[in-house]
Amino acid sequence: MPPHDGPAPQRVAADTDRFNQPRQFQGAQLLCKVSTADTAGALCVFDAQRSGKGGPSLHIHHDQEEWIQVVAGTFDIQVGTEVFHLAAGDSVLAPRGVPHAFAQTSDGPARLLTVYQPAGSIEAFFTEASLLVEQTEEDIERLAQAHGMQIVGPPLRVD
């Protein structure tokens, strides 16, 4: 068997973070499953464990795709002008440069698996955002810009 010169295999147990440093961001606990450092920037994977309805503002990633899979609960996910109603097992791709947002629509715990490709600085964004004492819109917009994103609208409405 030829020698392996890529990243080392990394096992991350269920409900844990790759570095045992879960991040809190806009109603979710974010568990890094595959770090930017693990893939030389090629991708980053987060397990987002949510506890209530709602989600982030409509935003754009200028340099990366975001693939979202619902693991538990139900979500509305807007990509461009289309809104998808997703349940466990469903997924959607938000291409780079296309505005998107999601909102948990189910009560109780819910969960999303998100893959960012290439990783860019999304991991640093979530780390910096989770360190904010208050996650104000202005702070999030400033951090988003610093990490190749742009807030372009409000969060999706959840009735």
Tab-separated table of N, CA and C in Angstrom:
chain	number	residue	atom	x	y	z
A	1	MET	N	0.847	-1.170	0.000
A	1	MET	CA	0.000	0.000	0.000
A	1	MET	C	0.903	1.247	0.000
A	2	PRO	N	0.633	2.211	-0.898
A	2	PRO	CA	1.481	3.410	-0.955
A	2	PRO	C	1.329	4.246	0.318
A	3	PRO	N	2.343	5.018	0.668
A	3	PRO	CA	2.249	5.862	1.869
A	3	PRO	C	1.172	6.921	1.692
A	4	HIS	N	0.554	7.265	2.788
A	4	HIS	CA	-0.495	8.294	2.801
A	4	HIS	C	0.148	9.636	3.123
A	5	ASP	N	-0.062	10.622	2.256
A	5	ASP	CA	0.535	11.929	2.520
A	5	ASP	C	-0.512	13.015	2.751
A	6	GLY	N	-1.754	12.622	2.950
A	6	GLY	CA	-2.826	13.578	3.224
A	6	GLY	C	-3.026	13.776	4.713
A	7	PRO	N	-4.151	14.367	5.081
A	7	PRO	CA	-4.421	14.602	6.495
A	7	PRO	C	-4.579	13.293	7.264
A	8	ALA	N	-4.273	13.341	8.528
A	8	ALA	CA	-4.416	12.175	9.392
A	8	ALA	C	-5.889	11.928	9.692
A	9	PRO	N	-6.280	10.662	9.820
A	9	PRO	CA	-7.669	10.370	10.204
A	9	PRO	C	-7.967	10.976	11.580
A	10	GLN	N	-9.186	11.458	11.735
A	10	GLN	CA	-9.597	12.050	13.011
A	10	GLN	C	-10.950	11.474	13.394
A	11	ARG	N	-11.035	10.878	14.562
A	11	ARG	CA	-12.311	10.389	15.073
A	11	ARG	C	-12.876	11.443	16.012
A	12	VAL	N	-14.129	11.781	15.806
A	12	VAL	CA	-14.816	12.720	16.687
A	12	VAL	C	-16.079	12.017	17.174
A	13	ALA	N	-16.179	11.812	18.471
A	13	ALA	CA	-17.309	11.087	19.050
A	13	ALA	C	-18.611	11.872	18.891
A	14	ALA	N	-19.713	11.154	18.941
A	14	ALA	CA	-21.039	11.770	18.873
A	14	ALA	C	-21.170	12.834	19.959
A	15	ASP	N	-21.837	13.914	19.605
A	15	ASP	CA	-22.130	15.013	20.527
A	15	ASP	C	-20.892	15.648	21.141
A	16	THR	N	-19.765	15.571	20.432
A	16	THR	CA	-18.562	16.258	20.889
A	16	THR	C	-18.002	17.114	19.759
A	17	ASP	N	-17.160	18.048	20.141
A	17	ASP	CA	-16.492	18.935	19.217
A	17	ASP	C	-15.091	18.396	18.939
A	18	ARG	N	-14.599	18.607	17.746
A	18	ARG	CA	-13.280	18.129	17.341
A	18	ARG	C	-12.194	18.521	18.335
A	19	PHE	N	-12.302	19.724	18.915
A	19	PHE	CA	-11.291	20.225	19.843
A	19	PHE	C	-11.845	20.380	21.260
A	20	ASN	N	-13.021	19.773	21.522
A	20	ASN	CA	-13.689	19.908	22.827
A	20	ASN	C	-13.921	21.364	23.187
A	21	GLN	N	-14.277	22.172	22.185
A	21	GLN	CA	-14.562	23.590	22.383
A	21	GLN	C	-15.816	23.980	21.597
A	22	PRO	N	-16.984	23.473	22.009
A	22	PRO	CA	-18.201	23.826	21.268
A	22	PRO	C	-18.419	25.339	21.258
A	23	ARG	N	-18.998	25.814	20.186
A	23	ARG	CA	-19.274	27.243	20.032
A	23	ARG	C	-20.769	27.481	20.160
A	24	GLN	N	-21.148	28.591	20.761
A	24	GLN	CA	-22.554	28.993	20.856
A	24	GLN	C	-22.769	30.149	19.890
A	25	PHE	N	-23.742	29.984	18.996
A	25	PHE	CA	-23.987	31.039	18.014
A	25	PHE	C	-25.445	31.049	17.606
A	26	GLN	N	-26.110	32.154	17.862
A	26	GLN	CA	-27.485	32.403	17.435
A	26	GLN	C	-28.408	31.215	17.678
A	27	GLY	N	-28.468	30.776	18.916
A	27	GLY	CA	-29.403	29.717	19.295
A	27	GLY	C	-28.944	28.309	18.989
A	28	ALA	N	-27.672	28.144	18.655
A	28	ALA	CA	-27.168	26.806	18.333
A	28	ALA	C	-25.860	26.533	19.071
A	29	GLN	N	-25.669	25.272	19.381
A	29	GLN	CA	-24.355	24.819	19.809
A	29	GLN	C	-23.713	24.214	18.581
A	30	LEU	N	-22.568	24.752	18.192
A	30	LEU	CA	-21.881	24.294	16.984
A	30	LEU	C	-20.716	23.402	17.370
A	31	LEU	N	-20.774	22.176	16.871
A	31	LEU	CA	-19.711	21.208	17.123
A	31	LEU	C	-18.931	21.020	15.840
A	32	CYS	N	-17.659	21.392	15.856
A	32	CYS	CA	-16.807	21.187	14.688
A	32	CYS	C	-16.510	19.696	14.573
A	33	LYS	N	-16.817	19.111	13.442
A	33	LYS	CA	-16.566	17.695	13.201
A	33	LYS	C	-15.347	17.484	12.310
A	34	VAL	N	-15.170	18.358	11.313
A	34	VAL	CA	-13.980	18.351	10.471
A	34	VAL	C	-13.479	19.789	10.442
A	35	SER	N	-12.275	19.985	10.916
A	35	SER	CA	-11.696	21.316	11.010
A	35	SER	C	-11.036	21.735	9.702
A	36	THR	N	-11.014	23.020	9.486
A	36	THR	CA	-10.278	23.589	8.366
A	36	THR	C	-8.848	23.081	8.361
A	37	ALA	N	-8.241	22.980	9.539
A	37	ALA	CA	-6.853	22.524	9.660
A	37	ALA	C	-6.706	21.057	9.243
A	38	ASP	N	-7.753	20.262	9.418
A	38	ASP	CA	-7.696	18.837	9.051
A	38	ASP	C	-7.589	18.628	7.540
A	39	THR	N	-8.063	19.593	6.764
A	39	THR	CA	-8.172	19.413	5.314
A	39	THR	C	-7.378	20.451	4.522
A	40	ALA	N	-6.446	21.117	5.184
A	40	ALA	CA	-5.658	22.175	4.529
A	40	ALA	C	-6.574	23.195	3.854
A	41	GLY	N	-7.699	23.491	4.514
A	41	GLY	CA	-8.622	24.499	4.010
A	41	GLY	C	-9.640	24.025	3.000
A	42	ALA	N	-9.628	22.738	2.669
A	42	ALA	CA	-10.531	22.241	1.629
A	42	ALA	C	-11.993	22.238	2.058
A	43	LEU	N	-12.271	21.881	3.315
A	43	LEU	CA	-13.654	21.892	3.790
A	43	LEU	C	-13.683	21.953	5.307
A	44	CYS	N	-14.860	22.264	5.809
A	44	CYS	CA	-15.114	22.337	7.242
A	44	CYS	C	-16.532	21.823	7.461
A	45	VAL	N	-16.737	21.034	8.519
A	45	VAL	CA	-18.047	20.445	8.792
A	45	VAL	C	-18.452	20.775	10.223
A	46	PHE	N	-19.691	21.249	10.374
A	46	PHE	CA	-20.250	21.540	11.693
A	46	PHE	C	-21.545	20.773	11.906
A	47	ASP	N	-21.740	20.325	13.134
A	47	ASP	CA	-22.994	19.742	13.612
A	47	ASP	C	-23.638	20.835	14.456
A	48	ALA	N	-24.736	21.392	13.970
A	48	ALA	CA	-25.419	22.488	14.660
A	48	ALA	C	-26.603	21.929	15.429
A	49	GLN	N	-26.507	21.951	16.742
A	49	GLN	CA	-27.575	21.455	17.607
A	49	GLN	C	-28.371	22.652	18.101
A	50	ARG	N	-29.619	22.714	17.656
A	50	ARG	CA	-30.469	23.872	17.948
A	50	ARG	C	-31.520	23.511	18.987
A	51	SER	N	-31.972	24.538	19.707
A	51	SER	CA	-32.941	24.289	20.776
A	51	SER	C	-34.243	25.048	20.605
A	52	GLY	N	-34.381	25.817	19.548
A	52	GLY	CA	-35.618	26.566	19.371
A	52	GLY	C	-35.752	27.106	17.967
A	53	LYS	N	-36.931	27.625	17.704
A	53	LYS	CA	-37.251	28.123	16.368
A	53	LYS	C	-36.372	29.312	15.991
A	54	GLY	N	-36.233	29.511	14.675
A	54	GLY	CA	-35.485	30.647	14.166
A	54	GLY	C	-34.183	30.233	13.519
A	55	GLY	N	-33.399	31.249	13.141
A	55	GLY	CA	-32.130	31.003	12.492
A	55	GLY	C	-31.440	32.310	12.133
A	56	PRO	N	-30.351	32.219	11.372
A	56	PRO	CA	-29.550	33.401	11.051
A	56	PRO	C	-30.188	34.275	9.974
A	57	SER	N	-29.642	35.464	9.828
A	57	SER	CA	-30.077	36.400	8.788
A	57	SER	C	-29.741	35.868	7.401
A	58	LEU	N	-30.454	36.385	6.419
A	58	LEU	CA	-30.159	36.076	5.024
A	58	LEU	C	-28.742	36.575	4.740
A	59	HIS	N	-27.904	35.687	4.189
A	59	HIS	CA	-26.502	36.053	3.997
A	59	HIS	C	-25.919	35.374	2.764
A	60	ILE	N	-24.750	35.846	2.382
A	60	ILE	CA	-24.026	35.320	1.220
A	60	ILE	C	-22.630	34.911	1.669
A	61	HIS	N	-22.186	33.752	1.200
A	61	HIS	CA	-20.778	33.366	1.296
A	61	HIS	C	-20.190	33.662	-0.080
A	62	HIS	N	-19.233	34.558	-0.149
A	62	HIS	CA	-18.682	34.955	-1.444
A	62	HIS	C	-17.763	33.900	-2.052
A	63	ASP	N	-17.139	33.073	-1.209
A	63	ASP	CA	-16.107	32.172	-1.716
A	63	ASP	C	-16.324	30.700	-1.394
A	64	GLN	N	-17.515	30.320	-0.926
A	64	GLN	CA	-17.696	28.919	-0.571
A	64	GLN	C	-19.146	28.474	-0.735
A	65	GLU	N	-19.283	27.184	-1.016
A	65	GLU	CA	-20.597	26.559	-1.019
A	65	GLU	C	-20.919	26.144	0.412
A	66	GLU	N	-22.215	26.087	0.714
A	66	GLU	CA	-22.663	25.565	2.013
A	66	GLU	C	-23.720	24.495	1.733
A	67	TRP	N	-23.428	23.275	2.148
A	67	TRP	CA	-24.375	22.174	2.008
A	67	TRP	C	-24.971	21.929	3.387
A	68	ILE	N	-26.293	21.845	3.443
A	68	ILE	CA	-27.011	21.707	4.712
A	68	ILE	C	-27.867	20.454	4.658
A	69	GLN	N	-27.717	19.594	5.672
A	69	GLN	CA	-28.570	18.419	5.796
A	69	GLN	C	-29.282	18.490	7.141
A	70	VAL	N	-30.591	18.278	7.115
A	70	VAL	CA	-31.370	18.224	8.347
A	70	VAL	C	-31.181	16.839	8.957
A	71	VAL	N	-30.748	16.806	10.201
A	71	VAL	CA	-30.562	15.550	10.921
A	71	VAL	C	-31.775	15.267	11.801
A	72	ALA	N	-32.325	16.314	12.411
A	72	ALA	CA	-33.513	16.176	13.262
A	72	ALA	C	-34.302	17.479	13.230
A	73	GLY	N	-35.616	17.373	13.347
A	73	GLY	CA	-36.473	18.552	13.317
A	73	GLY	C	-36.867	18.910	11.894
A	74	THR	N	-37.474	20.088	11.760
A	74	THR	CA	-37.860	20.601	10.446
A	74	THR	C	-37.358	22.030	10.304
A	75	PHE	N	-37.059	22.388	9.054
A	75	PHE	CA	-36.483	23.693	8.753
A	75	PHE	C	-37.048	24.232	7.457
A	76	ASP	N	-37.181	25.556	7.386
A	76	ASP	CA	-37.358	26.242	6.117
A	76	ASP	C	-35.986	26.763	5.750
A	77	ILE	N	-35.575	26.510	4.506
A	77	ILE	CA	-34.272	26.971	4.050
A	77	ILE	C	-34.476	27.708	2.740
A	78	GLN	N	-34.117	28.988	2.760
A	78	GLN	CA	-34.219	29.811	1.556
A	78	GLN	C	-32.867	29.830	0.862
A	79	VAL	N	-32.881	29.551	-0.441
A	79	VAL	CA	-31.694	29.663	-1.276
A	79	VAL	C	-32.119	30.473	-2.493
A	80	GLY	N	-31.541	31.651	-2.648
A	80	GLY	CA	-32.006	32.560	-3.691
A	80	GLY	C	-33.420	32.999	-3.348
A	81	THR	N	-34.343	32.802	-4.278
A	81	THR	CA	-35.736	33.186	-4.017
A	81	THR	C	-36.605	31.994	-3.655
A	82	GLU	N	-36.019	30.802	-3.656
A	82	GLU	CA	-36.789	29.588	-3.380
A	82	GLU	C	-36.679	29.188	-1.912
A	83	VAL	N	-37.815	28.786	-1.325
A	83	VAL	CA	-37.826	28.314	0.060
A	83	VAL	C	-38.158	26.823	0.049
A	84	PHE	N	-37.295	26.051	0.676
A	84	PHE	CA	-37.460	24.598	0.768
A	84	PHE	C	-37.916	24.248	2.175
A	85	HIS	N	-38.859	23.322	2.292
A	85	HIS	CA	-39.329	22.826	3.587
A	85	HIS	C	-38.678	21.464	3.780
A	86	LEU	N	-37.728	21.380	4.713
A	86	LEU	CA	-36.929	20.170	4.868
A	86	LEU	C	-37.168	19.493	6.204
A	87	ALA	N	-37.116	18.168	6.176
A	87	ALA	CA	-37.221	17.331	7.374
A	87	ALA	C	-35.987	16.442	7.438
A	88	ALA	N	-35.893	15.647	8.496
A	88	ALA	CA	-34.724	14.792	8.707
A	88	ALA	C	-34.401	13.978	7.455
A	89	GLY	N	-33.138	14.037	7.051
A	89	GLY	CA	-32.671	13.318	5.874
A	89	GLY	C	-32.604	14.172	4.622
A	90	ASP	N	-33.350	15.284	4.584
A	90	ASP	CA	-33.346	16.169	3.424
A	90	ASP	C	-32.115	17.067	3.466
A	91	SER	N	-31.664	17.502	2.287
A	91	SER	CA	-30.527	18.416	2.227
A	91	SER	C	-30.702	19.393	1.078
A	92	VAL	N	-29.914	20.459	1.126
A	92	VAL	CA	-29.937	21.471	0.074
A	92	VAL	C	-28.544	22.088	-0.016
A	93	LEU	N	-28.191	22.517	-1.225
A	93	LEU	CA	-26.925	23.197	-1.452
A	93	LEU	C	-27.185	24.675	-1.668
A	94	ALA	N	-26.448	25.505	-0.937
A	94	ALA	CA	-26.472	26.950	-1.158
A	94	ALA	C	-25.163	27.301	-1.871
A	95	PRO	N	-25.220	27.541	-3.187
A	95	PRO	CA	-23.994	27.851	-3.927
A	95	PRO	C	-23.378	29.180	-3.484
A	96	ARG	N	-22.087	29.287	-3.658
A	96	ARG	CA	-21.414	30.545	-3.311
A	96	ARG	C	-22.043	31.696	-4.082
A	97	GLY	N	-22.130	32.842	-3.418
A	97	GLY	CA	-22.675	34.032	-4.050
A	97	GLY	C	-24.186	34.113	-4.065
A	98	VAL	N	-24.884	33.087	-3.565
A	98	VAL	CA	-26.351	33.074	-3.574
A	98	VAL	C	-26.853	33.319	-2.145
A	99	PRO	N	-27.729	34.314	-1.954
A	99	PRO	CA	-28.251	34.569	-0.613
A	99	PRO	C	-29.002	33.349	-0.079
A	100	HIS	N	-28.818	33.074	1.208
A	100	HIS	CA	-29.512	31.942	1.827
A	100	HIS	C	-29.664	32.169	3.327
A	101	ALA	N	-30.631	31.475	3.885
A	101	ALA	CA	-30.896	31.516	5.322
A	101	ALA	C	-31.720	30.286	5.660
A	102	PHE	N	-31.727	29.936	6.930
A	102	PHE	CA	-32.575	28.835	7.373
A	102	PHE	C	-33.257	29.240	8.666
A	103	ALA	N	-34.358	28.552	8.948
A	103	ALA	CA	-35.059	28.761	10.219
A	103	ALA	C	-35.628	27.424	10.673
A	104	GLN	N	-35.342	27.093	11.912
A	104	GLN	CA	-35.961	25.913	12.507
A	104	GLN	C	-37.443	26.207	12.662
A	105	THR	N	-38.282	25.278	12.207
A	105	THR	CA	-39.731	25.467	12.303
A	105	THR	C	-40.373	24.525	13.305
A	106	SER	N	-39.639	23.518	13.744
A	106	SER	CA	-40.175	22.556	14.715
A	106	SER	C	-39.866	23.022	16.139
A	107	ASP	N	-40.684	22.559	17.065
A	107	ASP	CA	-40.430	22.833	18.481
A	107	ASP	C	-39.371	21.872	19.003
A	108	GLY	N	-38.702	22.273	20.070
A	108	GLY	CA	-37.744	21.388	20.724
A	108	GLY	C	-36.420	21.300	20.001
A	109	PRO	N	-35.622	20.305	20.367
A	109	PRO	CA	-34.299	20.158	19.764
A	109	PRO	C	-34.374	19.826	18.278
A	110	ALA	N	-33.412	20.347	17.540
A	110	ALA	CA	-33.278	20.059	16.111
A	110	ALA	C	-31.788	20.085	15.783
A	111	ARG	N	-31.468	19.596	14.583
A	111	ARG	CA	-30.048	19.460	14.277
A	111	ARG	C	-29.794	19.567	12.778
A	112	LEU	N	-28.720	20.268	12.441
A	112	LEU	CA	-28.271	20.407	11.060
A	112	LEU	C	-26.815	19.989	10.957
A	113	LEU	N	-26.472	19.379	9.850
A	113	LEU	CA	-25.080	19.126	9.514
A	113	LEU	C	-24.756	20.075	8.369
A	114	THR	N	-23.714	20.897	8.531
A	114	THR	CA	-23.359	21.859	7.491
A	114	THR	C	-21.920	21.617	7.043
A	115	VAL	N	-21.742	21.646	5.724
A	115	VAL	CA	-20.428	21.465	5.128
A	115	VAL	C	-20.109	22.722	4.334
A	116	TYR	N	-18.943	23.296	4.592
A	116	TYR	CA	-18.478	24.491	3.887
A	116	TYR	C	-17.281	24.091	3.027
A	117	GLN	N	-17.378	24.431	1.716
A	117	GLN	CA	-16.319	24.035	0.793
A	117	GLN	C	-16.061	25.151	-0.210
A	118	PRO	N	-14.824	25.678	-0.332
A	118	PRO	CA	-13.724	25.422	0.586
A	118	PRO	C	-14.024	26.024	1.955
A	119	ALA	N	-13.246	25.663	2.934
A	119	ALA	CA	-13.523	26.068	4.307
A	119	ALA	C	-13.420	27.571	4.515
A	120	GLY	N	-12.492	28.222	3.822
A	120	GLY	CA	-12.295	29.649	4.063
A	120	GLY	C	-12.003	29.870	5.533
A	121	SER	N	-12.582	30.920	6.084
A	121	SER	CA	-12.360	31.208	7.505
A	121	SER	C	-13.646	31.042	8.313
A	122	ILE	N	-14.541	30.149	7.861
A	122	ILE	CA	-15.823	29.958	8.560
A	122	ILE	C	-15.618	29.484	9.994
A	123	GLU	N	-14.644	28.630	10.215
A	123	GLU	CA	-14.388	28.136	11.569
A	123	GLU	C	-13.955	29.287	12.476
A	124	ALA	N	-13.093	30.148	11.980
A	124	ALA	CA	-12.659	31.320	12.753
A	124	ALA	C	-13.847	32.257	13.009
A	125	PHE	N	-14.717	32.425	12.006
A	125	PHE	CA	-15.905	33.260	12.189
A	125	PHE	C	-16.743	32.761	13.359
A	126	PHE	N	-17.063	31.467	13.376
A	126	PHE	CA	-17.886	30.925	14.455
A	126	PHE	C	-17.184	31.017	15.803
A	127	THR	N	-15.879	30.808	15.814
A	127	THR	CA	-15.130	30.918	17.067
A	127	THR	C	-15.185	32.349	17.586
A	128	GLU	N	-14.911	33.322	16.726
A	128	GLU	CA	-14.928	34.730	17.141
A	128	GLU	C	-16.327	35.168	17.555
A	129	ALA	N	-17.339	34.756	16.809
A	129	ALA	CA	-18.716	35.135	17.138
A	129	ALA	C	-19.133	34.559	18.487
A	130	SER	N	-18.712	33.341	18.781
A	130	SER	CA	-19.112	32.705	20.044
A	130	SER	C	-18.440	33.364	21.243
A	131	LEU	N	-17.362	34.096	21.024
A	131	LEU	CA	-16.670	34.781	22.114
A	131	LEU	C	-17.281	36.138	22.451
A	132	LEU	N	-18.168	36.629	21.582
A	132	LEU	CA	-18.811	37.919	21.843
A	132	LEU	C	-19.722	37.814	23.060
A	133	VAL	N	-19.669	38.817	23.920
A	133	VAL	CA	-20.550	38.838	25.094
A	133	VAL	C	-21.993	38.924	24.639
A	134	GLU	N	-22.265	39.831	23.721
A	134	GLU	CA	-23.589	39.944	23.095
A	134	GLU	C	-23.368	39.817	21.589
A	135	GLN	N	-24.177	39.029	20.950
A	135	GLN	CA	-24.047	38.857	19.508
A	135	GLN	C	-25.002	39.825	18.807
A	136	THR	N	-24.615	41.118	18.794
A	136	THR	CA	-25.457	42.134	18.176
A	136	THR	C	-25.387	42.025	16.661
A	137	GLU	N	-26.386	42.565	15.989
A	137	GLU	CA	-26.391	42.554	14.518
A	137	GLU	C	-25.144	43.231	13.973
A	138	GLU	N	-24.754	44.351	14.593
A	138	GLU	CA	-23.579	45.089	14.123
A	138	GLU	C	-22.311	44.246	14.258
A	139	ASP	N	-22.164	43.560	15.388
A	139	ASP	CA	-20.990	42.713	15.594
A	139	ASP	C	-20.954	41.570	14.585
A	140	ILE	N	-22.101	40.943	14.354
A	140	ILE	CA	-22.166	39.824	13.418
A	140	ILE	C	-21.874	40.309	12.001
A	141	GLU	N	-22.418	41.463	11.614
A	141	GLU	CA	-22.150	42.013	10.284
A	141	GLU	C	-20.664	42.318	10.110
A	142	ARG	N	-20.028	42.882	11.124
A	142	ARG	CA	-18.598	43.193	11.067
A	142	ARG	C	-17.778	41.917	10.909
A	143	LEU	N	-18.093	40.908	11.714
A	143	LEU	CA	-17.372	39.637	11.616
A	143	LEU	C	-17.620	38.953	10.276
A	144	ALA	N	-18.865	39.003	9.814
A	144	ALA	CA	-19.191	38.383	8.521
A	144	ALA	C	-18.331	38.985	7.413
A	145	GLN	N	-18.263	40.302	7.368
A	145	GLN	CA	-17.447	40.961	6.344
A	145	GLN	C	-15.987	40.556	6.437
A	146	ALA	N	-15.476	40.458	7.661
A	146	ALA	CA	-14.069	40.087	7.860
A	146	ALA	C	-13.785	38.657	7.405
A	147	HIS	N	-14.851	37.842	7.285
A	147	HIS	CA	-14.673	36.432	6.936
A	147	HIS	C	-15.347	36.052	5.613
A	148	GLY	N	-15.472	37.025	4.700
A	148	GLY	CA	-15.924	36.721	3.348
A	148	GLY	C	-17.414	36.502	3.183
A	149	MET	N	-18.193	37.047	4.120
A	149	MET	CA	-19.655	36.912	4.032
A	149	MET	C	-20.296	38.290	4.069
A	150	GLN	N	-21.569	38.309	3.722
A	150	GLN	CA	-22.314	39.560	3.737
A	150	GLN	C	-23.740	39.280	4.189
A	151	ILE	N	-24.211	40.037	5.173
A	151	ILE	CA	-25.608	39.959	5.601
A	151	ILE	C	-26.411	40.799	4.620
A	152	VAL	N	-27.448	40.198	4.016
A	152	VAL	CA	-28.204	40.903	2.978
A	152	VAL	C	-29.695	41.014	3.279
A	153	GLY	N	-30.130	40.490	4.428
A	153	GLY	CA	-31.550	40.576	4.763
A	153	GLY	C	-31.810	40.008	6.143
A	154	PRO	N	-33.060	40.095	6.570
A	154	PRO	CA	-33.423	39.618	7.900
A	154	PRO	C	-33.524	38.087	7.945
A	155	PRO	N	-33.621	37.534	9.139
A	155	PRO	CA	-33.879	36.091	9.260
A	155	PRO	C	-35.231	35.726	8.655
A	156	LEU	N	-35.416	34.458	8.330
A	156	LEU	CA	-36.712	33.980	7.851
A	156	LEU	C	-37.732	34.075	8.975
A	157	ARG	N	-38.952	34.397	8.615
A	157	ARG	CA	-40.039	34.441	9.612
A	157	ARG	C	-40.498	33.038	9.939
A	158	VAL	N	-40.726	32.816	11.221
A	158	VAL	CA	-41.260	31.536	11.666
A	158	VAL	C	-42.568	31.838	12.387
A	159	ASP	N	-43.648	31.255	11.886
A	159	ASP	CA	-44.953	31.500	12.525
A	159	ASP	C	-45.254	30.453	13.575
